[in-house]
Coordinates of C-alpha atoms and ligand atoms in Angstrom, one line a residue:
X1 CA -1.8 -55.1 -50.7
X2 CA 0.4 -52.5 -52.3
X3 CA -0.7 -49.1 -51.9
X4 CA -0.6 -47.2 -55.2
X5 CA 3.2 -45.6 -54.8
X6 CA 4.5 -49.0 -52.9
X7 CA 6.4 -51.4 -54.9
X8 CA 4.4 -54.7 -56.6
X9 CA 5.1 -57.6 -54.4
X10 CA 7.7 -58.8 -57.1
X11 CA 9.6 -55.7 -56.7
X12 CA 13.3 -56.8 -55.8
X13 CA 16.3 -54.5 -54.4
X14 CA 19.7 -55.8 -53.4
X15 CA 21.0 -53.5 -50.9
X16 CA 25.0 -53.2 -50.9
X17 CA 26.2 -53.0 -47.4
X18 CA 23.2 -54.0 -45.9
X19 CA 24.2 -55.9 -42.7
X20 CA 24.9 -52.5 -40.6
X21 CA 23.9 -48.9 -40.2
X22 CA 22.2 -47.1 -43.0
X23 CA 21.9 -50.2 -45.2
X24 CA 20.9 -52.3 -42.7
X25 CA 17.8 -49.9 -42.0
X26 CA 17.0 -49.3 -45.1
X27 CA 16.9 -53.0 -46.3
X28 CA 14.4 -53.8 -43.1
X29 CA 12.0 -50.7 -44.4
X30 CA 12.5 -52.1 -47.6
X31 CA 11.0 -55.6 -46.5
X32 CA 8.4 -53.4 -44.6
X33 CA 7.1 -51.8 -47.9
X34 CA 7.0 -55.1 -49.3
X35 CA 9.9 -55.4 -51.6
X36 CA 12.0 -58.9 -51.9
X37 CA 15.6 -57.5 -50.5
X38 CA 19.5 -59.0 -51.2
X39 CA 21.5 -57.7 -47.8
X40 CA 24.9 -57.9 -49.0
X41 CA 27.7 -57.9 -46.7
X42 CA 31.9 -57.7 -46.5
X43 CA 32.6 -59.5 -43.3
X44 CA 29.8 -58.8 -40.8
X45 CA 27.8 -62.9 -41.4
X46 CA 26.4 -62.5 -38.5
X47 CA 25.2 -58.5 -38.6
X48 CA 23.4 -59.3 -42.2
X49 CA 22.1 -62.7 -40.9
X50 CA 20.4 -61.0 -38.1
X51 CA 18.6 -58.7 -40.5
X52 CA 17.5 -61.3 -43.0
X53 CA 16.2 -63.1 -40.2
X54 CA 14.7 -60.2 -38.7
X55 CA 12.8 -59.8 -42.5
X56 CA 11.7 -63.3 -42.2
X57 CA 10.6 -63.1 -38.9
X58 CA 8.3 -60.4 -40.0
X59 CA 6.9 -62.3 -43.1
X60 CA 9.4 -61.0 -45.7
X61 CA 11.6 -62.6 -48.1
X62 CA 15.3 -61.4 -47.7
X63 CA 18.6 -63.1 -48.4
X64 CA 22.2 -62.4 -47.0
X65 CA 24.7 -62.5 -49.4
X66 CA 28.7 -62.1 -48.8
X67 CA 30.2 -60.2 -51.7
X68 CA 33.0 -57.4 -52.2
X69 CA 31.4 -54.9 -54.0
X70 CA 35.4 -53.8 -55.2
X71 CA 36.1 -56.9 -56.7
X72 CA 34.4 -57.6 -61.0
X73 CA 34.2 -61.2 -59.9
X74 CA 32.5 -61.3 -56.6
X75 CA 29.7 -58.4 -57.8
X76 CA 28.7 -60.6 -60.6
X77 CA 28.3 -63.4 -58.5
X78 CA 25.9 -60.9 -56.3
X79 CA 24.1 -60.2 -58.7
X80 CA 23.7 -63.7 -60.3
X81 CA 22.4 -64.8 -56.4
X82 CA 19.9 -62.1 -56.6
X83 CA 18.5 -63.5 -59.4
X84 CA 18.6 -66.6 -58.7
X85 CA 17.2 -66.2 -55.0
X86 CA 14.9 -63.2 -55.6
X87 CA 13.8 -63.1 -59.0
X88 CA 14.6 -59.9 -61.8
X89 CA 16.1 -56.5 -60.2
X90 CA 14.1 -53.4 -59.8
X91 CA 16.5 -51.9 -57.7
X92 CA 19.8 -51.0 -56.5
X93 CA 21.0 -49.4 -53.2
X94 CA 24.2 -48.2 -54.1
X95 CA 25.2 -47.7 -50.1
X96 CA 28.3 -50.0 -48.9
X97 CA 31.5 -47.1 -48.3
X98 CA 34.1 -47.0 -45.9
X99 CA 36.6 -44.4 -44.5
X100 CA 39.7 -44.4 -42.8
X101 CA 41.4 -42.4 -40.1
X102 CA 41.1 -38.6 -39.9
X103 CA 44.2 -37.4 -40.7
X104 CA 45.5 -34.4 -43.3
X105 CA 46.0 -34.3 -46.9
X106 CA 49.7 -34.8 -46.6
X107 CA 49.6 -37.5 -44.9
X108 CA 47.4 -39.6 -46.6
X109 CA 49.4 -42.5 -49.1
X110 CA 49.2 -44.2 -51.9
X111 CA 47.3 -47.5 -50.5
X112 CA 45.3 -46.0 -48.8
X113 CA 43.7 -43.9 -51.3
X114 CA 43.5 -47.1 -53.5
X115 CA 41.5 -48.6 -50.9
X116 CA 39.2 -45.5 -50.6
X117 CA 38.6 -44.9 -54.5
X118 CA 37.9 -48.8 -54.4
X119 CA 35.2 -49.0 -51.8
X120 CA 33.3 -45.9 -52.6
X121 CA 34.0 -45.2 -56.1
X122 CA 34.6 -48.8 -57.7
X123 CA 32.0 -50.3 -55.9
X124 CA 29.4 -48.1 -56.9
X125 CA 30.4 -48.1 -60.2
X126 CA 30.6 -51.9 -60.4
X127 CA 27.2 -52.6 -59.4
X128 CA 25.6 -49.9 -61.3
X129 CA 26.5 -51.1 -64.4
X130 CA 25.5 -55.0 -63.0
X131 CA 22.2 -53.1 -62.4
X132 CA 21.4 -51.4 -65.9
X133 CA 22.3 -54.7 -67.7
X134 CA 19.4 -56.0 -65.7
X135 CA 17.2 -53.1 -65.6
X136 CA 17.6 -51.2 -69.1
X137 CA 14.8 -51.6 -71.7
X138 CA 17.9 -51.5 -73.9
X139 CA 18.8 -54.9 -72.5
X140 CA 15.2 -55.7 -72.2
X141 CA 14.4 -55.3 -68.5
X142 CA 11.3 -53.6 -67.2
X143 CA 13.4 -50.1 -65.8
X144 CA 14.1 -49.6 -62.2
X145 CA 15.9 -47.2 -59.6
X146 CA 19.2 -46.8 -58.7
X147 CA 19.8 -44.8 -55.1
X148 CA 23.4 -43.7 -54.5
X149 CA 24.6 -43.4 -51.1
X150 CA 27.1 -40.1 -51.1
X151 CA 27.5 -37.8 -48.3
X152 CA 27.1 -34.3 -47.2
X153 CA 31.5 -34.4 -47.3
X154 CA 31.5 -34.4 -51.3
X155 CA 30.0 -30.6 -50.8
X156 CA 31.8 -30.3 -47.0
X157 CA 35.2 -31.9 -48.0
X158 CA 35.5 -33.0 -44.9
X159 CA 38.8 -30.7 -44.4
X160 CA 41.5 -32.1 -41.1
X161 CA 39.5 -35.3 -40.9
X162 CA 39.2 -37.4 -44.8
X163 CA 39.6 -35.3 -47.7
X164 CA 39.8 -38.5 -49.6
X165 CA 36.7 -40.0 -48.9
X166 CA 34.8 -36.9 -49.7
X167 CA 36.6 -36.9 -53.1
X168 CA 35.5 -40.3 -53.8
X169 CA 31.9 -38.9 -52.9
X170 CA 32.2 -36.3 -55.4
X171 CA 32.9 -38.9 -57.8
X172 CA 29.5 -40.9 -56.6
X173 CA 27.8 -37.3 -57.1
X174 CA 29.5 -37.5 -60.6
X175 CA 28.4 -40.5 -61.3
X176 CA 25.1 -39.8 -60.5
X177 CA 24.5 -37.3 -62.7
X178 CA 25.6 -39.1 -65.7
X179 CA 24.1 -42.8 -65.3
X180 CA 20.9 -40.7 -64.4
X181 CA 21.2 -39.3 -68.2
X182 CA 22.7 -41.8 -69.5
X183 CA 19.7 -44.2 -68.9
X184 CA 17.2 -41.8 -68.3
X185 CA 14.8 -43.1 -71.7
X186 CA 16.0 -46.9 -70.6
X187 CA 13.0 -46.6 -67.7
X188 CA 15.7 -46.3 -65.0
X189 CA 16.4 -43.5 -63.0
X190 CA 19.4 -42.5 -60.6
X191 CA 19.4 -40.2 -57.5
X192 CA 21.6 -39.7 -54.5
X193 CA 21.1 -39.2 -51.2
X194 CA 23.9 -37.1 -49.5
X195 CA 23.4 -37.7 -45.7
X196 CA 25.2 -35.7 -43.0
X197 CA 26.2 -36.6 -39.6
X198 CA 23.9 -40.3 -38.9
X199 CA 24.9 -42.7 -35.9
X200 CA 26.5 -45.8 -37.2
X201 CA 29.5 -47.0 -36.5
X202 CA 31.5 -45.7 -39.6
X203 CA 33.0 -42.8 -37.1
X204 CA 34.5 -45.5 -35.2
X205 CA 36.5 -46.4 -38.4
X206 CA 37.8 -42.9 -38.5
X207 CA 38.9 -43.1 -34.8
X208 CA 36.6 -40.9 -33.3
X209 CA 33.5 -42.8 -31.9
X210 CA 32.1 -39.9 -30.3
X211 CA 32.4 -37.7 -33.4
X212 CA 28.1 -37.2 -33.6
X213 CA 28.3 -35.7 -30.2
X214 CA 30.9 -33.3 -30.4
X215 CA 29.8 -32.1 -34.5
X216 CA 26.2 -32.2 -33.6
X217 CA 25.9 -29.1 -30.9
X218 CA 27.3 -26.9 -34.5
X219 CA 24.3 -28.2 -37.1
X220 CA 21.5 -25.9 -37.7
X221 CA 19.3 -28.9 -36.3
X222 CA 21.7 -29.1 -32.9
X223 CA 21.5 -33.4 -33.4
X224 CA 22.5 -36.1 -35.2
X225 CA 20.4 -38.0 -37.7
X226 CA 19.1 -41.8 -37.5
X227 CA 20.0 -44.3 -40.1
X228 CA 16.2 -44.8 -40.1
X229 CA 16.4 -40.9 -41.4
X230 CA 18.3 -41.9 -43.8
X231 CA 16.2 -45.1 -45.1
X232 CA 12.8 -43.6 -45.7
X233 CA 14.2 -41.1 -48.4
X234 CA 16.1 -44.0 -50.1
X235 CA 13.3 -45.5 -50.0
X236 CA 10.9 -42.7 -51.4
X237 CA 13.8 -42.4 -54.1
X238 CA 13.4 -46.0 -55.0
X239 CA 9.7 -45.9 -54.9
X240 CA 7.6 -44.9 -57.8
X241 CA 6.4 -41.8 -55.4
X242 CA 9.5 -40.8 -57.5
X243 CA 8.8 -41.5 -60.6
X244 CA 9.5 -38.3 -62.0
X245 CA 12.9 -37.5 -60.3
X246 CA 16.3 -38.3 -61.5
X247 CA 19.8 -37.0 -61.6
X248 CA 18.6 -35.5 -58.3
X249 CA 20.3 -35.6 -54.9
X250 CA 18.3 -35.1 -51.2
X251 CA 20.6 -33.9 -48.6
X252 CA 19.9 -35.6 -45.5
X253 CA 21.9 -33.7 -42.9
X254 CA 19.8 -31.8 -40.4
X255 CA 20.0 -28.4 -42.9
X256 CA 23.6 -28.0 -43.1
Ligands
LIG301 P1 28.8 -48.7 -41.5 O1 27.9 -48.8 -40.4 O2 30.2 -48.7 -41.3 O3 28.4 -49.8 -42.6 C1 29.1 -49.9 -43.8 C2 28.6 -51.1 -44.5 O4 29.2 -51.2 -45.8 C3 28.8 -52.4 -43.8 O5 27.7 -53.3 -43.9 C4 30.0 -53.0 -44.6 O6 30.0 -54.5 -44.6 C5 29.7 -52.5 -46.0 N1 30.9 -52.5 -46.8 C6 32.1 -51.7 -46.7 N2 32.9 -52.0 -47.6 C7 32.4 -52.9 -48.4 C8 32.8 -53.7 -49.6 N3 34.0 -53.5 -50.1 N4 31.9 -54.6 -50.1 C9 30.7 -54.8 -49.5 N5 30.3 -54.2 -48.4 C10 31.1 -53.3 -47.9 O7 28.5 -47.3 -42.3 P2 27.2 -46.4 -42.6 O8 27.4 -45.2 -41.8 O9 26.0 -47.2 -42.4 O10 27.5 -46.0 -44.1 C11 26.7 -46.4 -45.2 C12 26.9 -45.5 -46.3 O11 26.5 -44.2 -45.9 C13 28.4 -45.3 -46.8 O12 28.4 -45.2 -48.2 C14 28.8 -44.0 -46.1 O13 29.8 -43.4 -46.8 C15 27.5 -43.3 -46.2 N6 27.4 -42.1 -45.2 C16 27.4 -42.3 -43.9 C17 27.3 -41.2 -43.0 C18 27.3 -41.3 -41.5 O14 27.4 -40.3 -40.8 N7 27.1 -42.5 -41.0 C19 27.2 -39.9 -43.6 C20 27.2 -39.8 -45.0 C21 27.3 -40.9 -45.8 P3 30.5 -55.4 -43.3 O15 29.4 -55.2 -42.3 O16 30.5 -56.8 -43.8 O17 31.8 -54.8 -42.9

């Protein structure tokens, strides 16, 4: 039985990103607090397969599904499987992002940066507006939530290591702001969480594996955070615990 903030046992959230790291922990709470969850994945199979089977295992209902969250084509399809697999949205984890190597400003090019702005502004953008077409009352949906994954970098700016990607956050933080008013009388609201330094394996991706142990000794909280961290306040976001908040943004980074 669902307790009087936890989602109705029809409640349904597609998690972008979900086979790894902070999505893969939140879509497993998710299952937990009884919602229906889509794990969408790039190219891990077998990281989002384990999860949804890890959901199953444990009563749930989950389904993996392969998608680029850059591409108009492939996040319709998503979205169509969701519905068809899952039943009507109620929610959207806005989380899938990348980075690239640390480098400077000056040496960052013109691919690259398309590939940045693609994954973690695109994306986002892409399947929020697949998720208001489904949730507004102005399409005749029931409302829902929308979480944004951003990142402490968009107010850091990640100087000497990815300027780029904390621009592209910004945007996210941007974007945030005005779906969350844009839709706020449509029963759906938008928030962000902005984590700081979590143990995954994006770091690896910027070439520095080891970066949470050599950041963490200068963070007011002296450690790392846990993707778990991260995943319960997507999860209270989501939740109608919430119900009052939008437009809003929880830092998630140990107080800095
Ligand atoms: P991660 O372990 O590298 O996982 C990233 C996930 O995003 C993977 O499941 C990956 O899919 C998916 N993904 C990437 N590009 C995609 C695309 N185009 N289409 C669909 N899925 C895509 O990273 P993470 O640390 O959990 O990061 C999750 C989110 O948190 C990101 O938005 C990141 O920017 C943000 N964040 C992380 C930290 C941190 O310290 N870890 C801090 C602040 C913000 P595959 O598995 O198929 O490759």
């Amino acid at each position: 039985m669902s307790s009087s903030t936890g989602p109705a046992r029809t409640d349904v959230v597609l998690v972008t990103g979900g086979g790894r790291g902070i999505g893969a922990a939140t879509a497993l709470l998710a299952a937990r607090r009884g919602y229906r969850v889509g794990v969408n994945y790039r190219a891990d199979e077998a990281s989002a397969t384990a999860v949804v089977e890890a959901i199953r295992s444990a009563g749930g209902t989950a389904v993996a599904i392969r998608a680029d969250v850059t591409r108009t084509a492939e996040v319709e399809r998503l979205f169509a499987t969701v519905d068809a697999e899952l039943g009507p949205l109620t929610g959207l984890v806005n989380n899938a992002g990348t980075l690239e190597r640390q480098c400077r400003l000056e040496d960052l090019d013109e691919d690259r940066l398309t590939r940045i702005w693609a994954a973690n502004i695109t994306g986002p953008f892409l399947c929020a507006a697949q998720a208001v077409r489904r949730m507004s009352t102005r399409h005749g949906g029931r409302g829902g939530a929308i979480v944004n994954v951003s990142s402490a970098a968009s107010r850091l700016g990640a100087p000497n290591e990815y300027v780029d990607y904390a621009a592209a956050k910004g945007a996210v933080d941007s974007m945030t702001r005005g779906l969350a008013l844009e839709v706020a009388a449509e029963g759906i609201r938008v928030n962000a969480v902005r984590p700081g330094l979590i143990r995954t394996g994006i770091h690896a991706l910027g070439g520095e594996p080891g970066r949470v142990d050599r950041v963490a000794p200068e963070l007011p909280m002296r450690r790392g955070g846990t993707a778990e961290e991260v995943a319960e306040s997507i999860l209270f976001l989501l939740s109608p615990a919430a119900s009052y908040t939008t437009g809003a943004f929880l830092d998630i980074a140990g107080g800095r």
